[in-house]
Amino acid sequence: MEQGLICRFSTFRFSYTRNTTMRAISLFVFKICGWRFIGESTKEMQKCVMAVAPHTSVWDFVWGRLGLWVLQLNAKFLIKKEFFSFPFGGLLKKLGGIPVDRGKRNNLVETAVEMFRKSKKLTIVITPEATRHLTHRWKKGFYEIALKANVPIVMAFVDYEKKEAGVGPIIYPTGNYEEDLKKMEAFYMNVGAKYPDNFNLSKMYREKE
């Protein structure tokens, strides 16, 4: 029993040291790049769907991954399976990536809900736009996962205009998707995308309509 306690303590100490080290490194990277991280980890984030927008560049993943290390969350990314080919597949999996087939939404939703059911702590990160290219309508899967798993939606962002990344408001799905989506869109309208012409909520895009 004593050996078991020592083993668990050693594992905890290693995990704690690793997490705090990655947090320090990530904050340092933000600083030297002239960026700022906004927000702190909360109880709700320990088990949630984290919606990240805008998503117009591969750099969104870099800033997002650094942000999750700052928050010290047990995060998993749902990423298109095409990205898991050699040589990046192994690295993406180590960073928390889970390959998904975007064409099978129902399977994706049920798989994610089951992951929440089996986990005490889990953050599943999803980009509602589901593509870096312009889309006029966000995918609904992230909302269905949160609703069925009975977990909140944390609104995370990467703002290239202000050079800020972080977490914003938290929404508890009501089942009224259109109304909940309006609240989310109102928040993201003030966030600057890397490529504004690829973000349907950007000021540039709205002025074209």
PDB file of N, CA, C and O in Angstrom, residues 32 46 48 55 57 62 78 84 89 101 105 122 135 141 149 156 165-166 201:
ATOM      1  N   ILE A  32       6.613  37.147 -25.572  1.00  0.00           N
ATOM      2  CA  ILE A  32       7.658  37.541 -26.512  1.00  0.00           C
ATOM      3  C   ILE A  32       7.097  37.799 -27.917  1.00  0.00           C
ATOM      4  O   ILE A  32       7.725  38.499 -28.717  1.00  0.00           O
ATOM      5  N   GLN A  46     -13.545  22.424 -16.541  1.00  0.00           N
ATOM      6  CA  GLN A  46     -13.007  21.086 -16.302  1.00  0.00           C
ATOM      7  C   GLN A  46     -13.766  20.023 -17.086  1.00  0.00           C
ATOM      8  O   GLN A  46     -13.250  18.946 -17.359  1.00  0.00           O
ATOM      9  N   CYS A  48     -16.298  20.464 -20.371  1.00  0.00           N
ATOM     10  CA  CYS A  48     -17.046  21.374 -21.241  1.00  0.00           C
ATOM     11  C   CYS A  48     -16.715  21.139 -22.707  1.00  0.00           C
ATOM     12  O   CYS A  48     -15.752  20.456 -23.052  1.00  0.00           O
ATOM     13  N   HIS A  55     -11.970  30.858 -37.019  1.00  0.00           N
ATOM     14  CA  HIS A  55     -11.022  29.841 -37.458  1.00  0.00           C
ATOM     15  C   HIS A  55     -10.763  30.038 -38.945  1.00  0.00           C
ATOM     16  O   HIS A  55     -11.501  29.540 -39.791  1.00  0.00           O
ATOM     17  N   SER A  57      -7.176  30.236 -40.015  1.00  0.00           N
ATOM     18  CA  SER A  57      -5.754  29.975 -40.246  1.00  0.00           C
ATOM     19  C   SER A  57      -5.283  28.806 -39.386  1.00  0.00           C
ATOM     20  O   SER A  57      -5.845  28.544 -38.310  1.00  0.00           O
ATOM     21  N   VAL A  62      -2.217  26.790 -33.132  1.00  0.00           N
ATOM     22  CA  VAL A  62      -1.008  27.066 -32.341  1.00  0.00           C
ATOM     23  C   VAL A  62      -1.353  27.911 -31.118  1.00  0.00           C
ATOM     24  O   VAL A  62      -1.014  27.553 -29.978  1.00  0.00           O
ATOM     25  N   LEU A  78     -11.039  17.795 -31.815  1.00  0.00           N
ATOM     26  CA  LEU A  78     -11.655  17.027 -32.887  1.00  0.00           C
ATOM     27  C   LEU A  78     -11.163  17.642 -34.198  1.00  0.00           C
ATOM     28  O   LEU A  78     -11.499  18.772 -34.532  1.00  0.00           O
ATOM     29  N   PHE A  84      -4.172  13.703 -40.154  1.00  0.00           N
ATOM     30  CA  PHE A  84      -3.422  12.730 -39.369  1.00  0.00           C
ATOM     31  C   PHE A  84      -2.522  11.832 -40.211  1.00  0.00           C
ATOM     32  O   PHE A  84      -2.028  10.824 -39.726  1.00  0.00           O
ATOM     33  N   GLY A  89       0.574  13.096 -38.002  1.00  0.00           N
ATOM     34  CA  GLY A  89      -0.417  12.325 -37.265  1.00  0.00           C
ATOM     35  C   GLY A  89      -0.037  12.034 -35.831  1.00  0.00           C
ATOM     36  O   GLY A  89      -0.814  12.264 -34.902  1.00  0.00           O
ATOM     37  N   ASP A 101     -14.335  11.972 -38.924  1.00  0.00           N
ATOM     38  CA  ASP A 101     -14.883  12.035 -40.274  1.00  0.00           C
ATOM     39  C   ASP A 101     -16.017  13.041 -40.238  1.00  0.00           C
ATOM     40  O   ASP A 101     -17.076  12.771 -39.681  1.00  0.00           O
ATOM     41  N   ARG A 105     -21.700  13.088 -38.906  1.00  0.00           N
ATOM     42  CA  ARG A 105     -21.951  13.940 -37.752  1.00  0.00           C
ATOM     43  C   ARG A 105     -22.541  13.183 -36.574  1.00  0.00           C
ATOM     44  O   ARG A 105     -22.134  13.364 -35.435  1.00  0.00           O
ATOM     45  N   LEU A 122     -12.835  16.671 -18.714  1.00  0.00           N
ATOM     46  CA  LEU A 122     -12.606  16.601 -20.154  1.00  0.00           C
ATOM     47  C   LEU A 122     -13.044  17.903 -20.826  1.00  0.00           C
ATOM     48  O   LEU A 122     -14.154  18.381 -20.594  1.00  0.00           O
ATOM     49  N   THR A 135     -17.585  30.193 -44.430  1.00  0.00           N
ATOM     50  CA  THR A 135     -18.820  29.419 -44.349  1.00  0.00           C
ATOM     51  C   THR A 135     -19.912  30.332 -43.823  1.00  0.00           C
ATOM     52  O   THR A 135     -19.675  31.160 -42.934  1.00  0.00           O
ATOM     53  N   GLY A 141     -22.891  20.517 -34.670  1.00  0.00           N
ATOM     54  CA  GLY A 141     -22.426  19.390 -33.874  1.00  0.00           C
ATOM     55  C   GLY A 141     -21.939  19.763 -32.487  1.00  0.00           C
ATOM     56  O   GLY A 141     -22.236  19.070 -31.506  1.00  0.00           O
ATOM     57  N   ALA A 149     -24.588  15.911 -23.643  1.00  0.00           N
ATOM     58  CA  ALA A 149     -23.675  15.542 -22.558  1.00  0.00           C
ATOM     59  C   ALA A 149     -23.945  16.352 -21.293  1.00  0.00           C
ATOM     60  O   ALA A 149     -23.341  16.100 -20.252  1.00  0.00           O
ATOM     61  N   ALA A 156     -14.139  30.352 -26.598  1.00  0.00           N
ATOM     62  CA  ALA A 156     -12.724  30.713 -26.663  1.00  0.00           C
ATOM     63  C   ALA A 156     -12.472  31.468 -27.962  1.00  0.00           C
ATOM     64  O   ALA A 156     -13.217  31.314 -28.936  1.00  0.00           O
ATOM     65  N   ALA A 165      -5.627  36.142 -27.030  1.00  0.00           N
ATOM     66  CA  ALA A 165      -6.302  34.849 -27.099  1.00  0.00           C
ATOM     67  C   ALA A 165      -6.821  34.562 -25.698  1.00  0.00           C
ATOM     68  O   ALA A 165      -6.251  35.034 -24.712  1.00  0.00           O
ATOM     69  N   GLY A 166      -7.898  33.806 -25.624  1.00  0.00           N
ATOM     70  CA  GLY A 166      -8.409  33.520 -24.290  1.00  0.00           C
ATOM     71  C   GLY A 166      -9.789  32.921 -24.293  1.00  0.00           C
ATOM     72  O   GLY A 166     -10.252  32.364 -25.300  1.00  0.00           O
ATOM     73  N   LEU A 201     -18.664  36.500 -39.472  1.00  0.00           N
ATOM     74  CA  LEU A 201     -19.115  37.483 -38.484  1.00  0.00           C
ATOM     75  C   LEU A 201     -18.224  38.722 -38.451  1.00  0.00           C
ATOM     76  O   LEU A 201     -18.474  39.641 -37.667  1.00  0.00           O
TER      77      LEU A 201
END
